[in-house]
Short mmCIF file of C-alpha atoms and ligand atoms in Angstrom, two decimals:
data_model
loop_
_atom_site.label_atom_id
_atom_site.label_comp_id
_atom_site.label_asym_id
_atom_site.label_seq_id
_atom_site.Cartn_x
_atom_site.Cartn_y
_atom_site.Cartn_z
CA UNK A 1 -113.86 74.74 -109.32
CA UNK A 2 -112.21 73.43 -106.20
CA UNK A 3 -111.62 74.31 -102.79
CA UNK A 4 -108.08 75.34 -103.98
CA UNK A 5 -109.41 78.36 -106.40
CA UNK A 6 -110.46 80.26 -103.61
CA UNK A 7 -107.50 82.73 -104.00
CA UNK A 8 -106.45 84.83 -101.47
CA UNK A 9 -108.60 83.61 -97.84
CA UNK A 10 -105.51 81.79 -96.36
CA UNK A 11 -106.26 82.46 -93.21
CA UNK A 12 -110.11 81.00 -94.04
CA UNK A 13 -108.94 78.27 -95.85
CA UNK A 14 -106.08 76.92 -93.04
CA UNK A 15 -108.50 77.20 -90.42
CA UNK A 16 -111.24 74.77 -92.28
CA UNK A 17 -108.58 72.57 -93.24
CA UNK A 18 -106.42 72.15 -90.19
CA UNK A 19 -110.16 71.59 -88.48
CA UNK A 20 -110.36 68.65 -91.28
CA UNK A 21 -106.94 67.60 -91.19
CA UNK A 22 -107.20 66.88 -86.91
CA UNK A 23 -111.10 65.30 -88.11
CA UNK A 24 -113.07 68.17 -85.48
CA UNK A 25 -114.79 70.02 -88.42
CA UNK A 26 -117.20 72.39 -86.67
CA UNK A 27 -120.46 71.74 -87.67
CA UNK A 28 -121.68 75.83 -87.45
CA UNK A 29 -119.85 78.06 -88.97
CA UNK A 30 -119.50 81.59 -88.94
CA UNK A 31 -118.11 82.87 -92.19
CA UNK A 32 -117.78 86.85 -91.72
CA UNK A 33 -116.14 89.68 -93.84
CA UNK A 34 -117.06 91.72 -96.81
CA UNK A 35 -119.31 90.50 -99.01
CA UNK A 36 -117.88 89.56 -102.73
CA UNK A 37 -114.39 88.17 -100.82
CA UNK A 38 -115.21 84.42 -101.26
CA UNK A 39 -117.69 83.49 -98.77
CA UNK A 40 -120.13 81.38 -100.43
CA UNK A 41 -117.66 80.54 -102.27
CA UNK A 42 -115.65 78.60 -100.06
CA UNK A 43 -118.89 77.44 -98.59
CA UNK A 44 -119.41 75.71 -101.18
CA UNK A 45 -116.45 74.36 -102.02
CA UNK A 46 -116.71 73.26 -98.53
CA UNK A 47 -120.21 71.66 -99.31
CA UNK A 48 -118.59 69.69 -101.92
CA UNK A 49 -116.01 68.09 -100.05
CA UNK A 50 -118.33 66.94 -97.71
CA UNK A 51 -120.55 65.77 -100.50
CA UNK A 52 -118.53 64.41 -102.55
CA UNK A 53 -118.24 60.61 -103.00
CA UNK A 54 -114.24 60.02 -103.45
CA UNK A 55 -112.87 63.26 -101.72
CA UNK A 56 -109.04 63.28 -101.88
CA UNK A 57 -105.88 65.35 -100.84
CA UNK A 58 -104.46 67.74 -103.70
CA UNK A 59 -101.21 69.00 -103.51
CA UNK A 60 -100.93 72.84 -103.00
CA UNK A 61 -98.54 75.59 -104.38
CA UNK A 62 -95.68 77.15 -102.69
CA UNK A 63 -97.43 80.45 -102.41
CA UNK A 64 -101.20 78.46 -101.52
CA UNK A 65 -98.78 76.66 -98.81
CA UNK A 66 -97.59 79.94 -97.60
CA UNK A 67 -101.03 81.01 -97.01
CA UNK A 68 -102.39 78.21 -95.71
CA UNK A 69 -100.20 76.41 -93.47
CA UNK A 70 -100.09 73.28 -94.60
CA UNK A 71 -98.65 70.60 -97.44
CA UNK A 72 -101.93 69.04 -98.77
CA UNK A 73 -105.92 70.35 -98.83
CA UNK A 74 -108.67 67.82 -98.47
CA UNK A 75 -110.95 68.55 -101.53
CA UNK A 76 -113.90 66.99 -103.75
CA UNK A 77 -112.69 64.88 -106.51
CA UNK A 78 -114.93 67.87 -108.99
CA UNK A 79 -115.42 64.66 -111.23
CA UNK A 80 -118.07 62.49 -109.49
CA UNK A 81 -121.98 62.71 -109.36
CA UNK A 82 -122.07 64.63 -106.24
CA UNK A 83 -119.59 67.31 -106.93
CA UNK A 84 -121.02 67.89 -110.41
CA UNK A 85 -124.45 68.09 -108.34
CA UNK A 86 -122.84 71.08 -106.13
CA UNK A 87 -121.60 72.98 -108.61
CA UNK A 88 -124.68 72.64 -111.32
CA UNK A 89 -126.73 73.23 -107.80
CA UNK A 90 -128.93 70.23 -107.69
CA UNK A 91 -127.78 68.47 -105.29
CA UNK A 92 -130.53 67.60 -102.82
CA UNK A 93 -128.33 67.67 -99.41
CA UNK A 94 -127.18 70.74 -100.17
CA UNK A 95 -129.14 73.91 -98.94
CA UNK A 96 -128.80 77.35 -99.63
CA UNK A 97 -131.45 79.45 -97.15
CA UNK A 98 -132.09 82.68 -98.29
CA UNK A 99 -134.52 85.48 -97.42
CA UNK A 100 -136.67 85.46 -100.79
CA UNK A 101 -137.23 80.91 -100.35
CA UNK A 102 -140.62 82.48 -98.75
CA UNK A 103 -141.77 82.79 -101.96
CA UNK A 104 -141.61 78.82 -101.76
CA UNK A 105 -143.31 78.13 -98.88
CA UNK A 106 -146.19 76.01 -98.17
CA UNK A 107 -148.07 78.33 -96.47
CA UNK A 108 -149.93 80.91 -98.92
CA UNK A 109 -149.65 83.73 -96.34
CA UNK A 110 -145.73 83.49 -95.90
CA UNK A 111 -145.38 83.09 -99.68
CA UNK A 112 -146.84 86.46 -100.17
CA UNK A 113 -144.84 88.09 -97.70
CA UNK A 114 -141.76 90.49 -98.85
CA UNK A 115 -138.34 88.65 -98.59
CA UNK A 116 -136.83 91.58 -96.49
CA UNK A 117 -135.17 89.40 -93.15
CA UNK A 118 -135.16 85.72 -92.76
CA UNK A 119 -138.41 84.66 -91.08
CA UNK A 120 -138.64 81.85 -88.45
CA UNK A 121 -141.60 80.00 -90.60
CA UNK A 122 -138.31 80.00 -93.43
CA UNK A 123 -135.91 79.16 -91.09
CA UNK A 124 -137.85 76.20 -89.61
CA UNK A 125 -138.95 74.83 -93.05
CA UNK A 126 -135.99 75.34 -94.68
CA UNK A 127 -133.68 74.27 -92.41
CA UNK A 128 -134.75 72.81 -89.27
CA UNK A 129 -137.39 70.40 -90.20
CA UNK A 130 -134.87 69.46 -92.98
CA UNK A 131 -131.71 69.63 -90.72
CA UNK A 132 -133.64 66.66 -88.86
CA UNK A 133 -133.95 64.27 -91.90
CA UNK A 134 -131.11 61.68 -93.15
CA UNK A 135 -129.27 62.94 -95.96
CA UNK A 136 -130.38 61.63 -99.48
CA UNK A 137 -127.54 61.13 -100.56
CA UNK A 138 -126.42 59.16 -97.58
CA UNK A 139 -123.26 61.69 -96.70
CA UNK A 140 -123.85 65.01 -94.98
CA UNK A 141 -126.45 67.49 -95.39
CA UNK A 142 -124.80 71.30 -96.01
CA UNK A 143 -126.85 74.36 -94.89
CA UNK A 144 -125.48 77.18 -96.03
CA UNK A 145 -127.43 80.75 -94.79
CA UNK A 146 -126.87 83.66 -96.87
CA UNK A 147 -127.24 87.25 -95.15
CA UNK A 148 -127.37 85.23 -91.87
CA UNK A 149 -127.80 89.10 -90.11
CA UNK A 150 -131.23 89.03 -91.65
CA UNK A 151 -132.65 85.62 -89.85
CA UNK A 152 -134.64 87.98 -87.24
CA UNK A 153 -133.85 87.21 -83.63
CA UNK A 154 -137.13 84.90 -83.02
CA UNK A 155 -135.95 82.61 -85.71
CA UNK A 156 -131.87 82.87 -84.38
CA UNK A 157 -133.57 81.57 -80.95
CA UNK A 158 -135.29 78.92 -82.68
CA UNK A 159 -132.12 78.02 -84.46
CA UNK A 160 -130.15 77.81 -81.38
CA UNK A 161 -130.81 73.81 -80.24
CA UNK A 162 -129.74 73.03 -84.39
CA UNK A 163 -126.15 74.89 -84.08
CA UNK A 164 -125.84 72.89 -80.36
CA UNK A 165 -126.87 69.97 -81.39
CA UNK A 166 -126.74 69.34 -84.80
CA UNK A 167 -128.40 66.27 -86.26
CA UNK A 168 -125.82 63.85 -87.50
CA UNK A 169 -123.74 64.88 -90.34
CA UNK A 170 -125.30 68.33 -90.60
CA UNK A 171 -123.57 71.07 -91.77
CA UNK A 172 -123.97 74.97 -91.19
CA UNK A 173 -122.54 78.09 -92.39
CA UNK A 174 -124.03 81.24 -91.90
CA UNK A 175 -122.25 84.35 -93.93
CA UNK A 176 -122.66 87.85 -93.09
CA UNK A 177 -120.45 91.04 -93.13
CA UNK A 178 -120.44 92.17 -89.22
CA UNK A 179 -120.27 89.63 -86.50
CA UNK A 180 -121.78 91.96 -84.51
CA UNK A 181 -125.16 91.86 -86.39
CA UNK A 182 -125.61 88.25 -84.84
CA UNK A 183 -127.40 87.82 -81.71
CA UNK A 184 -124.24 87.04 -78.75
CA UNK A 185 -125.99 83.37 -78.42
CA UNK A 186 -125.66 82.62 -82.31
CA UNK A 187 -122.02 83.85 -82.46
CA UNK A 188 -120.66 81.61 -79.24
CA UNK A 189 -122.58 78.22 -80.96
CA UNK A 190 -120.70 79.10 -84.17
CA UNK A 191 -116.99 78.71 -84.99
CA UNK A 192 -116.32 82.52 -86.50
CA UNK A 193 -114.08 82.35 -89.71
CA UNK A 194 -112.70 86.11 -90.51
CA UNK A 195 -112.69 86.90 -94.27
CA UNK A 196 -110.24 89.54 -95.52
CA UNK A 197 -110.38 92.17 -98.57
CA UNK A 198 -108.96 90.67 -101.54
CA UNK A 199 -105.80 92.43 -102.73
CA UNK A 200 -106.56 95.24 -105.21
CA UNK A 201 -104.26 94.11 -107.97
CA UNK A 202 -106.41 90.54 -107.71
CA UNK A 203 -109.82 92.60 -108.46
CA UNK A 204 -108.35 94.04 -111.20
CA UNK A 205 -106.75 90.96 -112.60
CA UNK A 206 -109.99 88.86 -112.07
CA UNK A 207 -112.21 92.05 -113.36
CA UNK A 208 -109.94 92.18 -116.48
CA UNK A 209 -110.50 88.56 -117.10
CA UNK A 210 -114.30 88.64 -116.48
CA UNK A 211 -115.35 91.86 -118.46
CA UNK A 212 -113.15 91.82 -120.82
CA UNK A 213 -112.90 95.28 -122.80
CA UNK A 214 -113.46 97.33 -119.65
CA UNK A 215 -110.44 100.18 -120.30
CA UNK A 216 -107.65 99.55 -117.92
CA UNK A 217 -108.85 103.29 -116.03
CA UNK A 218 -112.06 101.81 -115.33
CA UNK A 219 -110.55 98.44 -114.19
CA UNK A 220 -108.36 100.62 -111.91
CA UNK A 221 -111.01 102.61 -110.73
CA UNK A 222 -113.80 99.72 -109.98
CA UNK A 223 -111.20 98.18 -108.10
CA UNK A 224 -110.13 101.10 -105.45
CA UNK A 225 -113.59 101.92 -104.79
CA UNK A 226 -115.01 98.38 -104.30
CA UNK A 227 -112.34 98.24 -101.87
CA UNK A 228 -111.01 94.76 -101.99
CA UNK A 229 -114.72 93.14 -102.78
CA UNK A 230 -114.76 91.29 -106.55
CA UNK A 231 -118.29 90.96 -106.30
CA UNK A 232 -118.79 95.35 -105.22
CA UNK A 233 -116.43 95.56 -108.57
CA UNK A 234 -118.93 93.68 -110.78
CA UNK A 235 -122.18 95.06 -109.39
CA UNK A 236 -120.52 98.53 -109.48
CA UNK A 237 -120.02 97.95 -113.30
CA UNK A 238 -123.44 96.63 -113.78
CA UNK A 239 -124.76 100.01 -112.44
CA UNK A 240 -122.83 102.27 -114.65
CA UNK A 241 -121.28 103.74 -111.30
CA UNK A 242 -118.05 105.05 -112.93
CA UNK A 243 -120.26 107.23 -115.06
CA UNK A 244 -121.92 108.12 -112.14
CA UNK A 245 -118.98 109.52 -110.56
CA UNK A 246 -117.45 111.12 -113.86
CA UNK A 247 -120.72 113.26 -113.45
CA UNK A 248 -120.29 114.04 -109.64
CA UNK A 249 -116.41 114.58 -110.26
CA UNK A 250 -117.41 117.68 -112.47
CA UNK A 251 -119.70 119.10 -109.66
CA UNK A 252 -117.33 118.70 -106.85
CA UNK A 253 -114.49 119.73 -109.11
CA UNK A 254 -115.60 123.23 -108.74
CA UNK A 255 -117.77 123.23 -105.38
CA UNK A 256 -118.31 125.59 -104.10
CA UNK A 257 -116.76 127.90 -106.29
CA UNK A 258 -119.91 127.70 -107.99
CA UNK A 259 -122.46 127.14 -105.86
CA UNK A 260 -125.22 125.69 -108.04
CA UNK A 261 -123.37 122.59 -109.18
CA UNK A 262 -124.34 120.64 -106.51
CA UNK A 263 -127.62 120.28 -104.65
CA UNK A 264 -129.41 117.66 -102.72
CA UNK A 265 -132.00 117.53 -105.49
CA UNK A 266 -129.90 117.23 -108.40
CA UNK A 267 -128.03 114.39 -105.58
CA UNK A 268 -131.70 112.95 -105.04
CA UNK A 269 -132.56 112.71 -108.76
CA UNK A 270 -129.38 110.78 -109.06
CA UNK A 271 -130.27 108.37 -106.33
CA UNK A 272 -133.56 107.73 -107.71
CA UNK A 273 -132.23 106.80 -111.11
CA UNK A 274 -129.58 104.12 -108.90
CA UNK A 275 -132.61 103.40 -106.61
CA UNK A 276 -134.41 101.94 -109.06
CA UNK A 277 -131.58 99.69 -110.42
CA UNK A 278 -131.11 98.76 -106.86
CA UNK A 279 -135.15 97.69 -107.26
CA UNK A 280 -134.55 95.68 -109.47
CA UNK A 281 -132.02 94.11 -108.68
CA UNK A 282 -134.26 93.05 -105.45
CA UNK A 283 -137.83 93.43 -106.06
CA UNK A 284 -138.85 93.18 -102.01
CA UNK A 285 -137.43 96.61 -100.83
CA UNK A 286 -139.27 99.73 -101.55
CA UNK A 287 -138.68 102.57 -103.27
CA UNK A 288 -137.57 104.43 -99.92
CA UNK A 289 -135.13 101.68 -99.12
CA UNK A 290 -133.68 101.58 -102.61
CA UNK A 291 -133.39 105.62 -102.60
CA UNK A 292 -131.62 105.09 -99.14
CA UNK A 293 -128.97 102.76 -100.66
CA UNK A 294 -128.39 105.10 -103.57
CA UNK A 295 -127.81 107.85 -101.36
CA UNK A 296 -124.99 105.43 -99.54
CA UNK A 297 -123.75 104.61 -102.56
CA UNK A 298 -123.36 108.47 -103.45
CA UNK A 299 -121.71 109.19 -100.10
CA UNK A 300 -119.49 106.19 -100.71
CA UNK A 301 -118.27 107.98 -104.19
CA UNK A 302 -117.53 111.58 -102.23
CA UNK A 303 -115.66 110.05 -99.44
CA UNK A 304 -113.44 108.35 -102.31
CA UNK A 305 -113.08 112.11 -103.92
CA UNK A 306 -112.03 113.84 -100.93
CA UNK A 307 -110.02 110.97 -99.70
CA UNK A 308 -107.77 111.65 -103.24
CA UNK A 309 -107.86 115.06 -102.19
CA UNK A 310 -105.43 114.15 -99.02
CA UNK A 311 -103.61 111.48 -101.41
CA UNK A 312 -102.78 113.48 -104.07
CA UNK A 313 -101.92 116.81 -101.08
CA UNK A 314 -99.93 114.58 -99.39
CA UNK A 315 -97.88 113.65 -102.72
CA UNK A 316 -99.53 109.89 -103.09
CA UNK A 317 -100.43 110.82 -106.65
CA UNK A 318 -100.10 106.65 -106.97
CA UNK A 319 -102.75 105.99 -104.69
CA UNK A 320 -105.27 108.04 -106.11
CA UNK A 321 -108.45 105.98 -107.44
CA UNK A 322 -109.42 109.02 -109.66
CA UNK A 323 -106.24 108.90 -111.79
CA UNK A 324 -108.17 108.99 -114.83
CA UNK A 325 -109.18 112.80 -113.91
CA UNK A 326 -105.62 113.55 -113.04
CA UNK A 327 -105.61 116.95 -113.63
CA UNK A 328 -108.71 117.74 -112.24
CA UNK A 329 -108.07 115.99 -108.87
CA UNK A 330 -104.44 117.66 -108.59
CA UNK A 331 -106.31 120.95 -108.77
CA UNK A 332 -108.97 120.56 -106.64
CA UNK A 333 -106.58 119.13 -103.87
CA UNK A 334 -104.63 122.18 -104.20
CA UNK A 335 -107.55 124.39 -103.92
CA UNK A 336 -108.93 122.50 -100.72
CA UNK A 337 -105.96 121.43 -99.00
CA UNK A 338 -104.86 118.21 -97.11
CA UNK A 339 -106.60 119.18 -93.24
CA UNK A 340 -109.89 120.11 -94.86
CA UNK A 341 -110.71 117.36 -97.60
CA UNK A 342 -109.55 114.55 -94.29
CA UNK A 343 -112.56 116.59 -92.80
CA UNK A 344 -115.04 116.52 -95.11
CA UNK A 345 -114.11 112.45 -95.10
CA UNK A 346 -115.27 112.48 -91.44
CA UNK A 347 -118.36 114.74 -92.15
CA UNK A 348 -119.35 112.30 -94.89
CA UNK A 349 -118.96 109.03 -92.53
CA UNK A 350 -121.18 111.15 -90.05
CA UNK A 351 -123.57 111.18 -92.68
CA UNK A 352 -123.38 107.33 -93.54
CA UNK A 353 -124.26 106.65 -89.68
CA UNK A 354 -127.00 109.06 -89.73
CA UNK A 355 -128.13 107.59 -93.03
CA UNK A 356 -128.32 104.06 -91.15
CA UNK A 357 -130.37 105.55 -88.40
CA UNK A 358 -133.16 106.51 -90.98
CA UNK A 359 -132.56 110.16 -90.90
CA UNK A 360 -134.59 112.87 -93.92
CA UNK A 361 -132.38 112.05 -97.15
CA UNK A 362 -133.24 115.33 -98.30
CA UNK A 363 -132.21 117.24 -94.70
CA UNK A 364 -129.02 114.69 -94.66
CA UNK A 365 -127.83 116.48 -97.80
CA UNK A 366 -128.69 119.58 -97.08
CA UNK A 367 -126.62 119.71 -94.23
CA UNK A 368 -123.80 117.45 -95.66
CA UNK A 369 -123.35 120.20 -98.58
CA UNK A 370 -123.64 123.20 -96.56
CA UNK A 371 -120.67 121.80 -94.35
CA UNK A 372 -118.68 120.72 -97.75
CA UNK A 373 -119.00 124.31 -98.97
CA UNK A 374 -117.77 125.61 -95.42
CA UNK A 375 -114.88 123.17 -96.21
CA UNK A 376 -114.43 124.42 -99.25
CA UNK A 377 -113.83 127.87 -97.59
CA UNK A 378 -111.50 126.39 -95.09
CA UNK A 379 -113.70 126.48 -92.26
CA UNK A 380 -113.24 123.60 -89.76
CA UNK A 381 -116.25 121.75 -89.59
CA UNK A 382 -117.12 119.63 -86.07
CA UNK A 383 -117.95 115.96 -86.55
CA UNK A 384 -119.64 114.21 -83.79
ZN1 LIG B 28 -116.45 64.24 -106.05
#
């Protein structure tokens, strides 16, 4: 792997490498954007370069120069000790932070702490006491912070004099998906990178080469709904999600014609089952949490359903990510009609922001499907 295979973050890429190219490499970075788009990715491949001991210029593609902006990219050779080091991850001056490295603390009492944020005892064990050490390696020493919005604002303050003043050759990228979950005074000591969605027909290209026998409908599928994110596409296949949906599909088929196929039990029952994937997945978060997610996950799912609704009313039977239940979609669409399925899109996004303000999951449903149904009978519902 090189710097060059991250596919399709020109904009990303030409900004660290013109930054290279002029030799005024920030040394905090800001990478933002979905996550699954490349972020660590190019972190690392970043770390490597910096790392590596015979770094050289590779000649790029038409298309790669196109994107990028310029004729050559500085990269790791990918052949010496150090770059082997990077990518088996052993190499000792590069450090990923994390919110679970509590669990490798010195201190017994932070060790048995849940990794939910990024505390300051992590952050100034991890990475500040080590920021101020020479390099073992005797080139650069690479920090890269993943879910950077969950270092809690005590430990941002403490982190402030490091992304100032860095200690020689140190390196820093923090990645997270909204800028605006940074404190102000983290974001204006960082150089902010934008990362964009990845073009659908690259998901499904990359998810047909990584799980192979996945039928082309699912591949499809996976990729409209992750919306541009390779790694939503894989974790969305890992938690059977299309099945999920093939079961909500036939509910909201025929809602609210028949009244009983849908209620924010049977929805509830659902996100436990999810929930508990989602648990997991990441032991520290508790059953409320994970049911939360689920639930988000669910409301992700309907907004995709009734957003086909207006595709396929509006005649953009191509851009519908339920092709594979064609028939069903073109006949629900008909039923509900192009102004009230773009409502019921709004009414569930109300319901994602009320969902991220801790509200009942149980009332949040409740009211979500009694609106739907009014939908359903043409009524215009009002979103706040
Ligand atoms: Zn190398």
């Amino acid at each position: 792997m090189s710097l060059v295979e991250v596919q399709h973050q020109g904009h990303a890429q030409g900004m660290i490498q013109r930054a290279m190219a002029a030799g005024r490499l920030p040394h905090a970075y800001l990478f933002h954007g979905p996550d699954g788009v490349g972020k660590e990715m190019l972190a690392r491949r970043l770390a490597q370069r910096l790392l590596c001991s015979q770094p050289g210029e590779i000649e790029v593609t038409a298309s790669e120069r196109e994107a990028v902006g310029l004729d050559h990219l500085s990269d790791g050779c990918g052949r010496c000790e150090d770059c082997r080091a990077v990518q088996a991850d052993t190499h000792p001056d590069l450090h990923l932070i994390h919110r679970h490295l509590n669990r490798d603390h010195p201190d017994p009492v932070i060790r048995k702490r849940k990794g939910l944020d990024i505390s300051i005892e992590v952050v100034r064990y991890f990475l500040i006491d080590k920021a101020g050490l020479t390099s073992l390696r005797g080139r650069a020493k690479v920090f890269v912070v993943r879910e950077a919005d969950r270092i809690t604002p005590p430990a941002q303050n403490a982190l402030l004099k490091t992304l100032e003043e860095p200690p020689p050759d140190t390196y820093l990228v923090l990645l997270v998906e909204l800028l605006d979950r940074m404190l102000p005074t983290t974001v204006s000591r960082c150089q902010a990178v934008r990362f964009d969605p990845l073009p659908v027909q690259f998901v499904m290209d990359r998810l047909g080469q990584l799980v192979p026998g996945l039928p082309k409908s699912q591949v499809r599928w996976h990729a409209g709904v992750s919306a541009g994110s390779l790694g939503a596409a894989l974790e969305q296949i890992e938690e059977g999600l299309f099945e999920l949906n093939e079961r909500l599909i036939q509910d909201l088929a025929w809602f609210p014609a028949k009244d009983d196929a849908l209620t924010s039990q049977g929805l509830l029952d659902e996100a436990k089952a999810l929930g508990a994937l989602y648990r997991k997945r990441d032991p520290d978060i508790s059953d409320t949490e994970a049911v939360r997610r689920a639930v988000k996950t669910i409301l992700k799912l309907f907004a995709c359903w009734y957003a086909d609704m207006v595709r396929a009313a509006g005649g953009r039977k191509e851009d519908v990510i339920n092709a594979s239940s064609g028939s069903v979609v073109a006949k629900a669409a008909a039923q509900i009609g192009a102004e009230p399925a773009a409502n019921a899109v709004q009414r569930i996004a109300q319901a994602e922001r009320q969902l991220a303000q801790n509200v009942n999951t149980q009332l949040l449903l409740d009211a979500l499907l009694i609106d739907l149904a009014r939908l359903g009978h043409k009524e215009t519902v009002h979103v706040s």
